[in-house]
mmCIF file of C-alpha atoms in Angstrom:
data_model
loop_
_atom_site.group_PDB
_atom_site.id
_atom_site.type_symbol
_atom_site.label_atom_id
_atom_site.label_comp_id
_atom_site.label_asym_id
_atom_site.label_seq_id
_atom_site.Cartn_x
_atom_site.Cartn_y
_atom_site.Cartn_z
ATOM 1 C CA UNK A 164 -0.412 3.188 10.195
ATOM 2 C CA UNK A 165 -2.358 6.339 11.541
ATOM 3 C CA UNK A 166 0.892 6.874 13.931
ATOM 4 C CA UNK A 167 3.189 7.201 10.873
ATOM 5 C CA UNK A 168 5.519 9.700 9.908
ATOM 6 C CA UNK A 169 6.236 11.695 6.802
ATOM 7 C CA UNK A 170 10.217 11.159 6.418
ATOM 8 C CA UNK A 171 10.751 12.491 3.137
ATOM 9 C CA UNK A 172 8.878 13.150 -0.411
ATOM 10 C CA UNK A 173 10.082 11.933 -4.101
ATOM 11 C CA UNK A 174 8.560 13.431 -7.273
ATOM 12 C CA UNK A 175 9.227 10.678 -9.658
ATOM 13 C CA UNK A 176 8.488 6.780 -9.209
ATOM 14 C CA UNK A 177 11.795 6.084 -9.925
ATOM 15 C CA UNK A 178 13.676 8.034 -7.271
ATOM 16 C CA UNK A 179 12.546 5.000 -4.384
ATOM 17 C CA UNK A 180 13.149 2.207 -6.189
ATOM 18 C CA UNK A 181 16.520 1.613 -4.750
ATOM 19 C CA UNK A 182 15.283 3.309 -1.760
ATOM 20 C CA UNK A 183 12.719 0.353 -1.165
ATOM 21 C CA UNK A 184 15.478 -2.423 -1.346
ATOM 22 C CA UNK A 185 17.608 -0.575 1.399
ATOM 23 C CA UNK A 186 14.520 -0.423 3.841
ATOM 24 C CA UNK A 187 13.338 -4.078 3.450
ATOM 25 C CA UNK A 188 17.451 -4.868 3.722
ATOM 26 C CA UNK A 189 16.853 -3.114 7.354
ATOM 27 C CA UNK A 190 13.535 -5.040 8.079
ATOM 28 C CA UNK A 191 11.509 -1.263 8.460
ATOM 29 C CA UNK A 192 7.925 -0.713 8.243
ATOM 30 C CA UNK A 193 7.220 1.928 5.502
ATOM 31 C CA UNK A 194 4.710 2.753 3.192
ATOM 32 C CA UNK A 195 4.811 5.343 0.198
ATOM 33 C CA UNK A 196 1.837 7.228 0.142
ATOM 34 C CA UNK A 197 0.736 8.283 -3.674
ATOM 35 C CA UNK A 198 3.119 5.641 -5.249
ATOM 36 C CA UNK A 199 0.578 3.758 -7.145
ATOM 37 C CA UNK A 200 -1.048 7.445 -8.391
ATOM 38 C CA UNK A 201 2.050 8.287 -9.445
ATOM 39 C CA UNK A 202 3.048 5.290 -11.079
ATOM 40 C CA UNK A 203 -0.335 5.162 -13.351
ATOM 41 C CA UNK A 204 -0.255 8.910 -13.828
ATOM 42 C CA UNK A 205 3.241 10.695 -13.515
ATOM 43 C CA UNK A 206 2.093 14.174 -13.696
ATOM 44 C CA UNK A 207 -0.463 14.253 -10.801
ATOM 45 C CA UNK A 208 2.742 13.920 -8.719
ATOM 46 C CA UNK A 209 3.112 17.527 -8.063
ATOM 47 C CA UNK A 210 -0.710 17.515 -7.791
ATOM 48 C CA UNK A 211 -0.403 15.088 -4.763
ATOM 49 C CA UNK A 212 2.117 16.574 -2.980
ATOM 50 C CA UNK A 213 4.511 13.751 -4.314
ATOM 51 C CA UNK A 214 5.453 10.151 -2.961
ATOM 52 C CA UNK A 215 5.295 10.645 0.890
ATOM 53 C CA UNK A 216 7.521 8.030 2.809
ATOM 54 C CA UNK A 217 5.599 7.369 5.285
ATOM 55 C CA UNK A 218 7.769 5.730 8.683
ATOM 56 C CA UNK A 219 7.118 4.219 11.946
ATOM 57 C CA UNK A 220 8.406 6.998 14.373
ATOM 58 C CA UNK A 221 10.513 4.998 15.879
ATOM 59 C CA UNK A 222 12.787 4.236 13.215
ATOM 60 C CA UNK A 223 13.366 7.941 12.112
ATOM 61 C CA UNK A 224 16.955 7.870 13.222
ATOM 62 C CA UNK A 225 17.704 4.648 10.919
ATOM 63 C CA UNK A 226 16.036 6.051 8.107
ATOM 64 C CA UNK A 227 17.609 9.591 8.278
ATOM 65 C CA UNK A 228 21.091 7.609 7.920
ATOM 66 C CA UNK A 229 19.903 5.703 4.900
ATOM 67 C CA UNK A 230 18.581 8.775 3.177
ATOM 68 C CA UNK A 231 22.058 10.225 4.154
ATOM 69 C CA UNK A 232 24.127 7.494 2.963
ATOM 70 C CA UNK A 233 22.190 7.408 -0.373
ATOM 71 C CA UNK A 234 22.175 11.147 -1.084
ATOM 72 C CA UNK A 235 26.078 11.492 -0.403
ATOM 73 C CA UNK A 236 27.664 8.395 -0.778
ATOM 74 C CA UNK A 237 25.811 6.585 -3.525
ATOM 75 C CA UNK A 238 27.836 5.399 -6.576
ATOM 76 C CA UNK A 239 25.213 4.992 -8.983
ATOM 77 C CA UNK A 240 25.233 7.453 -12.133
ATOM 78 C CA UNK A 241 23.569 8.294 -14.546
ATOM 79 C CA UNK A 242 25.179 8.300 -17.893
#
């Protein structure tokens, strides 16, 4: 895992929950570095820098498409 990437950072446990489903649906290695922090104590978040994804280099491509899809084309709301 020393050879992974930072991909992107969340601020609130919440924001990769669906995120997590789509990468195991792809069969990618990824961790999320300060999840567990953040999960027992919301506010150090900002502390920590946030929830690092944390990626196998090799799969940045994929991943950048998922975060795409999910940013732009996601139908979930919020109501």
């Amino acid at each position: 895992m020393e050879t992974f990437i930072t991909i992107a950072t969340f601020n609130y446990i919440h924001e990769i929950e669906i995120l997590k489903h789509r990468l195991d649906q792809e069969g990618l290695q990824y961790y999320f570095e300060n999840e567990f922090m953040t999960a027992i104590a919301p506010f150090y978040s900002t502390a920590l820098g946030g929830i690092k994804l944390k990626i196998h280099p090799n799969d940045s491509e994929t991943v950048k498409t998922i975060l795409q899809e999910m940013k732009y084309d996601n139908n979930l709301k919020i109501v």
